[in-house]
CSV table of C-alpha atoms in Angstrom, one decimal:
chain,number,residue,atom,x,y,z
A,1,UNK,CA,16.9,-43.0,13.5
A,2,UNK,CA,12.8,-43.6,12.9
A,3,UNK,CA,10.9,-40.9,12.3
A,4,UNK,CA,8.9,-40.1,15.3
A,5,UNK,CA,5.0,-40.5,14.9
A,6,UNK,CA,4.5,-37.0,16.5
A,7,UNK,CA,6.0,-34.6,13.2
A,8,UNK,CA,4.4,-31.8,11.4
A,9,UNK,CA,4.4,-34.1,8.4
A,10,UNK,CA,2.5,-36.6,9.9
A,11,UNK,CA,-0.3,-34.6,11.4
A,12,UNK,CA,-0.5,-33.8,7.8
A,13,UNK,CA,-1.1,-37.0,7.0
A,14,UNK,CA,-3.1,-38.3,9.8
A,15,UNK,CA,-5.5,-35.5,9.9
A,16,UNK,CA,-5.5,-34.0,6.0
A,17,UNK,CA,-8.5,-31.8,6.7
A,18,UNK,CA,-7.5,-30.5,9.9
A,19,UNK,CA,-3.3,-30.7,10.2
A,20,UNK,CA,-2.8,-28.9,13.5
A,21,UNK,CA,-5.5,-31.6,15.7
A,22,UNK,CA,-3.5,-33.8,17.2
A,23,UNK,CA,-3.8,-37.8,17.0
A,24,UNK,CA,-4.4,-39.9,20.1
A,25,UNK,CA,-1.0,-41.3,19.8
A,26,UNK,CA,0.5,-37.6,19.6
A,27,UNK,CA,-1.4,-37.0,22.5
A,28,UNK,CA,-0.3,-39.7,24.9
A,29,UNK,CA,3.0,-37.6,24.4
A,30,UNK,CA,1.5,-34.7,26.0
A,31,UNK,CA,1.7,-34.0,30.3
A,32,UNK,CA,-2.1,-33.9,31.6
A,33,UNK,CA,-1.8,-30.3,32.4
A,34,UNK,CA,-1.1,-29.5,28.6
A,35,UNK,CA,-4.0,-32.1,27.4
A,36,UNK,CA,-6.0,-30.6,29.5
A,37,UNK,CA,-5.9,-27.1,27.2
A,38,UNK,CA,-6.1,-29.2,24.1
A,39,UNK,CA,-8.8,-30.4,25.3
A,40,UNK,CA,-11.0,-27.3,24.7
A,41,UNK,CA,-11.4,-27.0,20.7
A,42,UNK,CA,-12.3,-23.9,18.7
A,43,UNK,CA,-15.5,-23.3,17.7
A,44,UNK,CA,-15.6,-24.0,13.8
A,45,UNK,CA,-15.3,-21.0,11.8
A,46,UNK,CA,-18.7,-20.4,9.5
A,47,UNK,CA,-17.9,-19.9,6.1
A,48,UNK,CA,-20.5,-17.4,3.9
A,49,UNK,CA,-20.6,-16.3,-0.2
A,50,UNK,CA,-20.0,-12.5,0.8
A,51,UNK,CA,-21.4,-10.2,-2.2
A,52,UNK,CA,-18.5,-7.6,-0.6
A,53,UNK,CA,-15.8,-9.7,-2.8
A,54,UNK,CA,-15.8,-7.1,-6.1
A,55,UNK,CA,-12.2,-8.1,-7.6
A,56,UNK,CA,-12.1,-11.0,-10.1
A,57,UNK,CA,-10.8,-14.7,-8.7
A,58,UNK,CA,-6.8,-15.3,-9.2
A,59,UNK,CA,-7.3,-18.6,-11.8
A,60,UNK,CA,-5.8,-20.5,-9.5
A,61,UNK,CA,-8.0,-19.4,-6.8
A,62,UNK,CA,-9.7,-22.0,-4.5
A,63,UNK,CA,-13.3,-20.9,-3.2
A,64,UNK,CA,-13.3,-17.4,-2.5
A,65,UNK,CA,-16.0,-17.6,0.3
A,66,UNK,CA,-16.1,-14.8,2.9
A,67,UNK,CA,-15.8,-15.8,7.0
A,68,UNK,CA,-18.3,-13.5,8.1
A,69,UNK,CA,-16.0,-12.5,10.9
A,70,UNK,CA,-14.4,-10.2,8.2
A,71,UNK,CA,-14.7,-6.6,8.7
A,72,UNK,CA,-14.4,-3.8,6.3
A,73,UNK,CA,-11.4,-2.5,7.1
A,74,UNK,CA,-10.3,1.6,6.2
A,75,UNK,CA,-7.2,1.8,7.3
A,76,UNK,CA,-4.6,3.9,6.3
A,77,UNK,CA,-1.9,1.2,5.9
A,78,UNK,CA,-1.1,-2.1,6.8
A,79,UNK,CA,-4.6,-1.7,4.5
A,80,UNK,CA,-6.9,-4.1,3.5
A,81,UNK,CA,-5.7,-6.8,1.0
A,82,UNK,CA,-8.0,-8.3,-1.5
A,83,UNK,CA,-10.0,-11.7,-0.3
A,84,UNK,CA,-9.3,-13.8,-2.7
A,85,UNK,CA,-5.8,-13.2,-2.5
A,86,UNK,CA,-5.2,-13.9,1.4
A,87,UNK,CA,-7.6,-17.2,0.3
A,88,UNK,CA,-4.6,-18.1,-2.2
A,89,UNK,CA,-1.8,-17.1,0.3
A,90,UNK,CA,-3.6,-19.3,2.9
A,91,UNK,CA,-4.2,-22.5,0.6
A,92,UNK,CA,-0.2,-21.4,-0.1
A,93,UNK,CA,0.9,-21.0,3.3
A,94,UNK,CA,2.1,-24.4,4.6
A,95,UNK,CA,3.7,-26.0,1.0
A,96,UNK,CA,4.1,-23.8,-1.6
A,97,UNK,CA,3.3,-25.9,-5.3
A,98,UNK,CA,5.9,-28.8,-5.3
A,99,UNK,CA,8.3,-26.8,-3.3
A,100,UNK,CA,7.7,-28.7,0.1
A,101,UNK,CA,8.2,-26.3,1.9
A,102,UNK,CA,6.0,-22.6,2.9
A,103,UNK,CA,7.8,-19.5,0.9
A,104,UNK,CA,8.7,-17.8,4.1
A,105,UNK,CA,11.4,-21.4,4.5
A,106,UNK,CA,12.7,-21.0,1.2
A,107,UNK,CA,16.1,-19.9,0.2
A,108,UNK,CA,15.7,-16.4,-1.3
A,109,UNK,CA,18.6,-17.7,-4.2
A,110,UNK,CA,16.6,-20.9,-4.9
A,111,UNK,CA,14.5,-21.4,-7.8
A,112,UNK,CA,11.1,-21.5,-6.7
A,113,UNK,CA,11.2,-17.8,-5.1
A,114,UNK,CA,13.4,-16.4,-8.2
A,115,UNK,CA,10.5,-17.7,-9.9
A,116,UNK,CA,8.2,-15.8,-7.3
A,117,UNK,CA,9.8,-12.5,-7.9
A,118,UNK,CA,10.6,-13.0,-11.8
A,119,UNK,CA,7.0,-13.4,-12.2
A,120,UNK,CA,5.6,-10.6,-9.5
A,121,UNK,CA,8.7,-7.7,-12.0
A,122,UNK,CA,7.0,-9.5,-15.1
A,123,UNK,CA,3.7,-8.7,-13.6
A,124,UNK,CA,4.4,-4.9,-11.8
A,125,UNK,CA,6.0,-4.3,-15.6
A,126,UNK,CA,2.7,-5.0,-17.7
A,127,UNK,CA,0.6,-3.7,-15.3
A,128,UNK,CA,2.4,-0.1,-15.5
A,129,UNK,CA,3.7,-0.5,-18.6
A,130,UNK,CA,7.3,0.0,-17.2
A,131,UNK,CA,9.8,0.4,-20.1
A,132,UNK,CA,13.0,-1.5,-20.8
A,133,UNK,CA,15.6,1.1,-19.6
A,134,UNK,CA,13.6,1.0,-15.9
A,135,UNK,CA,14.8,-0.6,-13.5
A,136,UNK,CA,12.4,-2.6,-11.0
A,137,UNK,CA,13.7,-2.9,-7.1
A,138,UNK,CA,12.3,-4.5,-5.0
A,139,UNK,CA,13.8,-2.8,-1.2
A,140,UNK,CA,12.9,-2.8,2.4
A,141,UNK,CA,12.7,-0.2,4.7
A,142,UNK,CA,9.5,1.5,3.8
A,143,UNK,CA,9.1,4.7,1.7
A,144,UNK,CA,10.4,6.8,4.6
A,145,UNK,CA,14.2,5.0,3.7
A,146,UNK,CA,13.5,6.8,0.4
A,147,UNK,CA,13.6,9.5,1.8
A,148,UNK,CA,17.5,9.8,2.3
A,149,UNK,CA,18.0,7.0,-0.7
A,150,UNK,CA,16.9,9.3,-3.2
A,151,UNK,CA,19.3,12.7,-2.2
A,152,UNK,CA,22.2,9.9,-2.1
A,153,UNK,CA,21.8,8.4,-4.8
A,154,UNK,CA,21.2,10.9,-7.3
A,155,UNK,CA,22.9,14.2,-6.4
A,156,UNK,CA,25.9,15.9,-5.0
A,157,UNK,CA,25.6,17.3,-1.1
A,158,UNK,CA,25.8,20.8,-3.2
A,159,UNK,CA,23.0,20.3,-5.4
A,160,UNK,CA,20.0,21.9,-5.1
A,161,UNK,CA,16.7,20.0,-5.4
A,162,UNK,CA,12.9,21.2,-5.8
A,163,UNK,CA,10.4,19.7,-3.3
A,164,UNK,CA,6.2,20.6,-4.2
A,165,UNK,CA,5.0,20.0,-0.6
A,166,UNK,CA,1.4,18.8,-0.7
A,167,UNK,CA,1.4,17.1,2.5
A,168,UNK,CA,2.7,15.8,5.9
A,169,UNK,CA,4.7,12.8,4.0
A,170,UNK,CA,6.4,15.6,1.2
A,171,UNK,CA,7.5,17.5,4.4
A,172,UNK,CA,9.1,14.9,5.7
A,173,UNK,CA,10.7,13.8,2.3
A,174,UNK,CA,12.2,17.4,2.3
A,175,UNK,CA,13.3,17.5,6.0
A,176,UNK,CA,15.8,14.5,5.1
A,177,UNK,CA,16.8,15.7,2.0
A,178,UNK,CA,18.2,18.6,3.7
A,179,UNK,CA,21.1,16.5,5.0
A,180,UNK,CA,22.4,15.2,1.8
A,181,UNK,CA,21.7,17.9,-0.9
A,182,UNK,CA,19.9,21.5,-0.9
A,183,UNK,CA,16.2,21.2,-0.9
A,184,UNK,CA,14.1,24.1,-2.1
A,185,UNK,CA,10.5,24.2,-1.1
A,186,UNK,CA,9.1,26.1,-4.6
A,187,UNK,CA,5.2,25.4,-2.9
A,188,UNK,CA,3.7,24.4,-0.1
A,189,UNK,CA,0.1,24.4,0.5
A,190,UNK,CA,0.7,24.1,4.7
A,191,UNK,CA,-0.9,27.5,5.6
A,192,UNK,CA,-3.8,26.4,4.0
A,193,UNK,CA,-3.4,23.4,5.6
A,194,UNK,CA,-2.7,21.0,2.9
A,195,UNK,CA,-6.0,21.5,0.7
A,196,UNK,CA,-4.1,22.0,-2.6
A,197,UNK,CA,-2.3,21.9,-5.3
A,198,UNK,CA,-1.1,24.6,-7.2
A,199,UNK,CA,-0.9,25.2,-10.8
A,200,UNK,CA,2.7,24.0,-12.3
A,201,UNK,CA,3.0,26.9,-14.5
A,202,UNK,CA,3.2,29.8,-12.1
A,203,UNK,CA,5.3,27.7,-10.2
A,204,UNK,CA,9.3,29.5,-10.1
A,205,UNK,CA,11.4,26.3,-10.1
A,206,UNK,CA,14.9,26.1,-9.3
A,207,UNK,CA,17.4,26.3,-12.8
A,208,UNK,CA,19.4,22.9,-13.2
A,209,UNK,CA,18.0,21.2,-10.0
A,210,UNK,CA,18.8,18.0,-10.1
A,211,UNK,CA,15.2,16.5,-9.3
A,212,UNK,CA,11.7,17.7,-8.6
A,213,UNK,CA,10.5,15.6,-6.0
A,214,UNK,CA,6.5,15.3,-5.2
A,215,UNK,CA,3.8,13.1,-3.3
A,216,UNK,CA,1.7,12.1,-5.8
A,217,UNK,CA,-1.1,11.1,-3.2
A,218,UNK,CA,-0.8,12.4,0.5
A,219,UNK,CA,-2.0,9.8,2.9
A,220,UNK,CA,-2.8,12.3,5.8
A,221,UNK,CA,-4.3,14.8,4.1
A,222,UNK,CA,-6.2,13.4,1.1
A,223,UNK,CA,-4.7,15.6,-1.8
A,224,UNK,CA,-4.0,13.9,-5.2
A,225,UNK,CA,-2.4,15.0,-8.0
A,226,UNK,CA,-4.3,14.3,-10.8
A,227,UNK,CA,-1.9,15.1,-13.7
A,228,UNK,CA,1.7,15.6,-12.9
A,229,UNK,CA,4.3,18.6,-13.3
A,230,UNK,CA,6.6,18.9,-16.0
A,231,UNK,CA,10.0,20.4,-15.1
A,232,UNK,CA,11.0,23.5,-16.7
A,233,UNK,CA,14.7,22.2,-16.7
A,234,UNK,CA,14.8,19.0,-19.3
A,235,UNK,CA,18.0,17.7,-17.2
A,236,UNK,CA,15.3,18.2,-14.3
A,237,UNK,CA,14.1,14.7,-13.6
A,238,UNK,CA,10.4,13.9,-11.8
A,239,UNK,CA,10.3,12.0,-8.4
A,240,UNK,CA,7.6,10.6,-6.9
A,241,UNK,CA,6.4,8.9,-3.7
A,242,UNK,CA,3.3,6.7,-4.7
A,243,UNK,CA,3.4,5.2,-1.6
A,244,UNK,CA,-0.7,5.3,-1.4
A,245,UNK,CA,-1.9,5.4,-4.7
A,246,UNK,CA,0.4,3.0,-6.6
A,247,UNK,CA,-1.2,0.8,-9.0
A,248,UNK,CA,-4.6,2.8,-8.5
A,249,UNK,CA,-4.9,3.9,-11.6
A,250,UNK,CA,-2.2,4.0,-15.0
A,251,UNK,CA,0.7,6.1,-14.7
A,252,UNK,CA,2.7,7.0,-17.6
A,253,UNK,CA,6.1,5.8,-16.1
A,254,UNK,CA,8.4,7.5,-18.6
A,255,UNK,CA,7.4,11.2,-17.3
A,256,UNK,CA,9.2,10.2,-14.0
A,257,UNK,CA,13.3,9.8,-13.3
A,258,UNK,CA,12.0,7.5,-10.2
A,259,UNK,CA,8.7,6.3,-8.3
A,260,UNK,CA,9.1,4.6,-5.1
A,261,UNK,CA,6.1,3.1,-2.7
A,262,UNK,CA,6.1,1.4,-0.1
A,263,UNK,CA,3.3,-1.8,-0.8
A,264,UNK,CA,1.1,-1.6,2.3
A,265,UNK,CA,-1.6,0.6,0.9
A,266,UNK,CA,-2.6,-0.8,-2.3
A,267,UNK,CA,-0.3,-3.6,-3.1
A,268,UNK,CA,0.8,-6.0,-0.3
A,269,UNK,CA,1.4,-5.7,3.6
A,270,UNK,CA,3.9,-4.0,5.3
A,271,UNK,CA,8.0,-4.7,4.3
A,272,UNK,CA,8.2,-4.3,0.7
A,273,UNK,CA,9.2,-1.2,-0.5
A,274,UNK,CA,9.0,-0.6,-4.5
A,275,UNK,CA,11.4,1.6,-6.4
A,276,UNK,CA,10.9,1.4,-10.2
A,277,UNK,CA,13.8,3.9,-11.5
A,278,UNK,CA,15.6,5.2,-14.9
A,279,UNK,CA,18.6,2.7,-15.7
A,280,UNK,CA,20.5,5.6,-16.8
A,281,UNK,CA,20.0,7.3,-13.1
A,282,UNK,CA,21.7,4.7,-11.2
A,283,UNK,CA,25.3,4.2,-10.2
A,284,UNK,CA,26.0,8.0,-9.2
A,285,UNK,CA,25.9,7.1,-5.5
A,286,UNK,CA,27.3,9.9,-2.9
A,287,UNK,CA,30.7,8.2,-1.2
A,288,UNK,CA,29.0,8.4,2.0
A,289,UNK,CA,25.9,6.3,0.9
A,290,UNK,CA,25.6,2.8,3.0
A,291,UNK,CA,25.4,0.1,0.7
A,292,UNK,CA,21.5,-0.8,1.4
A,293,UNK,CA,20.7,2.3,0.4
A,294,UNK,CA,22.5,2.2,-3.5
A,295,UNK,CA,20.2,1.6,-5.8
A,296,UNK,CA,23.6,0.3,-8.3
A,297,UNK,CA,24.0,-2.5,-5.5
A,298,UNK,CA,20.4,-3.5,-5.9
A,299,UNK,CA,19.9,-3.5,-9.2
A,300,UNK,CA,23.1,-5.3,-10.1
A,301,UNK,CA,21.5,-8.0,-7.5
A,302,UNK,CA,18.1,-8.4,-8.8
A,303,UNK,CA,16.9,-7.1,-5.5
A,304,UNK,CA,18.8,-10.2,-4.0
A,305,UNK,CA,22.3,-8.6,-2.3
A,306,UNK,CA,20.6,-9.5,1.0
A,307,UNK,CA,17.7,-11.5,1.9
A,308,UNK,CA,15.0,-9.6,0.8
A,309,UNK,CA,11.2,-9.5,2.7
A,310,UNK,CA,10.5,-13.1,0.2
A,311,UNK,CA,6.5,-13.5,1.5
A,312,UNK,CA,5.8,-10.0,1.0
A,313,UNK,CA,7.2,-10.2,-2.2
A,314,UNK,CA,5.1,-13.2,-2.8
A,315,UNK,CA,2.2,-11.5,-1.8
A,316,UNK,CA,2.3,-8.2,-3.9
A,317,UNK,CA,2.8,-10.7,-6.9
A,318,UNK,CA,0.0,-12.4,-6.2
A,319,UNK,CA,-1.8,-8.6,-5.9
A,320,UNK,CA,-0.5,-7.7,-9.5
A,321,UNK,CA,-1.9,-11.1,-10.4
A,322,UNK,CA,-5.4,-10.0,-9.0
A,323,UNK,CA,-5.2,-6.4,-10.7
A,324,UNK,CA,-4.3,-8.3,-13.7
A,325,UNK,CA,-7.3,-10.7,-13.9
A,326,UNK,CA,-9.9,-7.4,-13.5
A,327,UNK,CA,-8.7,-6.5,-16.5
A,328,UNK,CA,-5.5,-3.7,-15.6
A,329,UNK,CA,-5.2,-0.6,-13.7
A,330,UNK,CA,-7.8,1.2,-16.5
A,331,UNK,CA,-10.3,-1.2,-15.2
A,332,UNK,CA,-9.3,-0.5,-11.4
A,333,UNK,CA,-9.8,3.2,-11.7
A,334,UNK,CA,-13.1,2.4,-12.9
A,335,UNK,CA,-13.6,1.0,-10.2
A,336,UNK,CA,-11.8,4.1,-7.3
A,337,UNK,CA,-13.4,6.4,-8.8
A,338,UNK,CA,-17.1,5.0,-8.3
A,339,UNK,CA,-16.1,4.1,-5.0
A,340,UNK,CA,-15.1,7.7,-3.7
A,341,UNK,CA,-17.7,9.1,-5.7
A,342,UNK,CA,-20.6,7.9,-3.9
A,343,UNK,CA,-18.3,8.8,-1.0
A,344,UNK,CA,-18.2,12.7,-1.7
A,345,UNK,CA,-21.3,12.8,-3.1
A,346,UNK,CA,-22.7,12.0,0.5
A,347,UNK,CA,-20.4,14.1,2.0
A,348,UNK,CA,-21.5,17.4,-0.2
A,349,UNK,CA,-25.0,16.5,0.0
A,350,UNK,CA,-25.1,16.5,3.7
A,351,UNK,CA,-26.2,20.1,4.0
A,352,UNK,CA,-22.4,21.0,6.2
A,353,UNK,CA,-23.4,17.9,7.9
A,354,UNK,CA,-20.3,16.4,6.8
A,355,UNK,CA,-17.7,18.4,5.4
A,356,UNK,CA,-14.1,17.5,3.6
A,357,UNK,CA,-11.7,20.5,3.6
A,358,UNK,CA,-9.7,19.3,-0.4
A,359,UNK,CA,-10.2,21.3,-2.8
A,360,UNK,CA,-12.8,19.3,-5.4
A,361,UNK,CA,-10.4,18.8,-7.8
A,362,UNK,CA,-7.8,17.5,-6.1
A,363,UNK,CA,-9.3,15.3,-3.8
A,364,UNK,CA,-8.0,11.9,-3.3
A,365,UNK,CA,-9.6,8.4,-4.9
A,366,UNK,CA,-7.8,6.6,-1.8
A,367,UNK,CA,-7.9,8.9,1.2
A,368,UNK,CA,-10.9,10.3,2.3
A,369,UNK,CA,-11.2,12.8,5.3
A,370,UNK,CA,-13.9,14.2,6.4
A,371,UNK,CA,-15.1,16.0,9.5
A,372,UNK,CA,-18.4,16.5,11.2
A,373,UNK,CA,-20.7,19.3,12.3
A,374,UNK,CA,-20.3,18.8,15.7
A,375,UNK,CA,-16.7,17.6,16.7
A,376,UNK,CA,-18.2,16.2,20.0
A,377,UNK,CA,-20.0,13.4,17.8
A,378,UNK,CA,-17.0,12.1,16.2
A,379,UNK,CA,-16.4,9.5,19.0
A,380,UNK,CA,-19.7,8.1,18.8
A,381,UNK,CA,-19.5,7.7,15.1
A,382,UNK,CA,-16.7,5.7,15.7
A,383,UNK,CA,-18.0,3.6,18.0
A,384,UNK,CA,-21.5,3.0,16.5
A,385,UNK,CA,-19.7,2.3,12.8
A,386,UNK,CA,-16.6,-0.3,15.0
A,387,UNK,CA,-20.2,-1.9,16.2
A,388,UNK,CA,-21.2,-2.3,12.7
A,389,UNK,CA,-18.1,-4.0,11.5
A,390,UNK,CA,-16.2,-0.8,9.9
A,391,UNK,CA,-13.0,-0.2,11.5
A,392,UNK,CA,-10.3,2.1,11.6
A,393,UNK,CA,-12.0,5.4,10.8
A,394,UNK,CA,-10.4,7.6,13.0
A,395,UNK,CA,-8.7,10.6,11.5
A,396,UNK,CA,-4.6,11.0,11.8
A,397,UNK,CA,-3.7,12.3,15.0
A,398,UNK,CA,-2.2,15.4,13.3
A,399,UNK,CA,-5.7,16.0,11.2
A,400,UNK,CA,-8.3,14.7,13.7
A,401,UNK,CA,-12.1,14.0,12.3
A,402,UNK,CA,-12.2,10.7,9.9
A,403,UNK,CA,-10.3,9.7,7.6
A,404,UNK,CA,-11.7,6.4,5.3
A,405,UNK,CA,-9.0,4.6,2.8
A,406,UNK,CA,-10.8,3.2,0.1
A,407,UNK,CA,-7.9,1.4,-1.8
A,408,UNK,CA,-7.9,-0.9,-4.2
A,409,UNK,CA,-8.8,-4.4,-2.0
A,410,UNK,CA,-11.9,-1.8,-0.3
A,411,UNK,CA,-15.2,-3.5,-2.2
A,412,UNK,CA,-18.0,-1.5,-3.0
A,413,UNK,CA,-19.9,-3.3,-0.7
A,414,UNK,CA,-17.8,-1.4,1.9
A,415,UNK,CA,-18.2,1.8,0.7
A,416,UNK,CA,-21.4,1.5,0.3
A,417,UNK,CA,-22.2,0.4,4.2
A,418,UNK,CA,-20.3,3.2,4.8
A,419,UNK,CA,-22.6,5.2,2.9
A,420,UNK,CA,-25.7,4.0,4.2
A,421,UNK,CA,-24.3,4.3,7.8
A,422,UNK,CA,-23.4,7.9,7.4
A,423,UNK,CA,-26.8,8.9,6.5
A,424,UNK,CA,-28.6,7.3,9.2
A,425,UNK,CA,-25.7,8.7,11.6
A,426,UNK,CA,-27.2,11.9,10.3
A,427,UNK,CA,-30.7,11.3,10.6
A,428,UNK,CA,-30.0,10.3,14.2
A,429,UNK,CA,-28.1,13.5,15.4
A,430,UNK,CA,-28.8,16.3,13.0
């Protein structure tokens, strides 16, 4: 049978700058009524050098112009990606290299996207410096799923485990825990509102507990540890949900037992969840565990017993690539930290103006809340900073005020607007 004139493949060729027009022969296909909505084309997008773009090209990078229909963006999560890296996925999207095909067709067992995912563990693995006996899984599910994985997985329904609740998403952590082990809260900072974190030391934590489980950045809330607990116990083992600071800054990954995150903060969009874990941890499953939830079935796969989420697996690879190229997470903490400096600083300097309720020394390089003065003026700062292309800076629903995440992909640029804005919010309404 010929090939019909009208296929994707040739619009590719009949129209190689713009593939979805359609031809005048493709057209003659069409009823009148549906020619008649072709008819109206799209206004051509304008494409602008942005001086927002901070992180370094990927090398294989096209252009990394700016549309200057791109906002800054300060959402919690799905959270900003980095420009150039939606530029690559986009030059990607239809054929991937000499694949012939986009990687959301491909099979998840063929060689191109084992090549995908070798590359993005080699990558995730120099970046963190993950050592040989860790294992690097690559899940579903979101960090939430973690939430019962980790009780399964590595203890007994009888025993107990130590939970340091810092925040909304360590509460939660516990909550589920509860069902397949016997969680111990040894802190929690929620009278107080989640503000904290206390000091390890005076800390009583529970003898021969099989994990210590923490939230090494709460989302909500805005508290950060910035150096992490040693358990008393040495068969104790360190867990931690990294969910929104993962690859932020360098994390010595022997101190932990497991880290899990789920990528849509820092390091991809929504669907991948990251597990990087002991090798010596794994294949003590509980009997009752489903088999997407053992780590053993997983790892023995390569992150392959099912189909796994392939593009946003190709995505966070091509993040690590990015993080990478500026030189490594050293470099990228540089970088936070000047961010959410000039942040806070404008915060403390506003006279009560502004306020954020973390403790100093604990506040996050990611999450930022902050209230105002006057609570009634919240919803005009909102709408006056939407008007000037900053989005998403309401707080959490269970915090209220503003909350601005300032991961990874947020360019100083952003920040900095953000800065500016808030002054002359001030000026306006003090």
């Amino acid at each position: 049978m010929a090939m019909s004139a009208a296929t994707p493949h040739s619009l590719l060729l009949k129209n190689p700058t713009n593939p979805l027009k359609p031809t005048s022969t493709q057209l003659a296909a069409f009823p009148t009524t549906t020619l008649s909505r072709l008819a109206t084309t799209r206004k051509p997008i304008s494409i602008t050098c942005s001086a927002a773009t901070t992180t370094t090209p990927l090398p294989t990078t096209p252009s990394t112009s700016a549309s200057s229909d791109r906002v800054f963006n300060f959402a919690a999560g799905p959270a900003t990606l980095p420009e150039n890296v939606l530029l690559k996925a986009q030059s990607e999207l239809y054929i991937w290299r000499d694949s012939g095909m986009s990687v959301m067709e491909m099979s998840h067992r063929g060689k191109d996207f084992l090549s995908i995912i070798q590359k993005a563990e080699s990558d995730l693995r120099t970046l963190l410096n993950i050592p040989s006996d860790y294992a690097v899984l690559f899940l579903q599910g979101g960090a939430t799923t973690q939430f019962a994985a980790i009780p399964l997985n590595l203890c007994q329904p009888d025993d107990t485990v130590d939970f340091i609740v810092t925040g909304s998403w360590g509460d939660k952590a516990y909550k589920e825990a509860t069902k397949y082990s016997k969680p111990n809260v040894i802190w929690s900072g929620k009278s107080d509102k989640y503000t904290n974190i206390p000091s390890f030391d005076s800390l009583e934590q529970s003898p021969r507990a099989k994990y210590l489980h923490i939230c090494a950045n709460e989302t909500i809330h805005g508290v950060e540890f910035k150096d992490y607990p040693t358990p008393k116990d040495p068969n104790t083992i360190l867990v931690a949900d990294m969910s929104s600071n993962f690859c932020s800054k360098p994390v010595d990954v022997s101190k932990f037992g497991l880290i899990y995150a789920g990528a849509q903060k820092n390091v991809g969009p929504s669907g991948v969840t990251i597990v990087i874990i002991r090798k010596d941890l794994i294949g003590n499953a509980q009997p009752i565990t489903p088999v997407m939830l053992d780590y053993k079935i997983h790892a023995e796969n390569n992150s392959l017993y099912n189909t796994p989420p392939c593009y946003g697996i190709y995505m966070c690879g091509l993040v690590f690539e990015d993080l990478l190229a500026q030189g490594g997470l050293v470099e990228v903490e540089k970088k936070n930290k000047k961010k959410a400096q000039i942040l806070y600083d404008t915060i403390d300097a506003s006279n009560g103006f502004y306020r954020c309720p973390v403790e100093k020394s604990v506040r996050s390089l990611m999450n930022v809340p902050f209230t105002l003065v006057k609570p009634e003026l919240e919803a005009d700062f909102i709408k006056e900073a939407a008007k000037e292309k900053m989005l998403q800076l309401k707080g959490h629903r269970s915090v209220g005020g503003m909350r601005a995440s300032i991961y990874n992909a947020m360019p100083y640029a952003g920040v900095e607007k953000l800065v500016a804005f808030m002054k002359d919010f001030q000026a306006r309404h003090d």
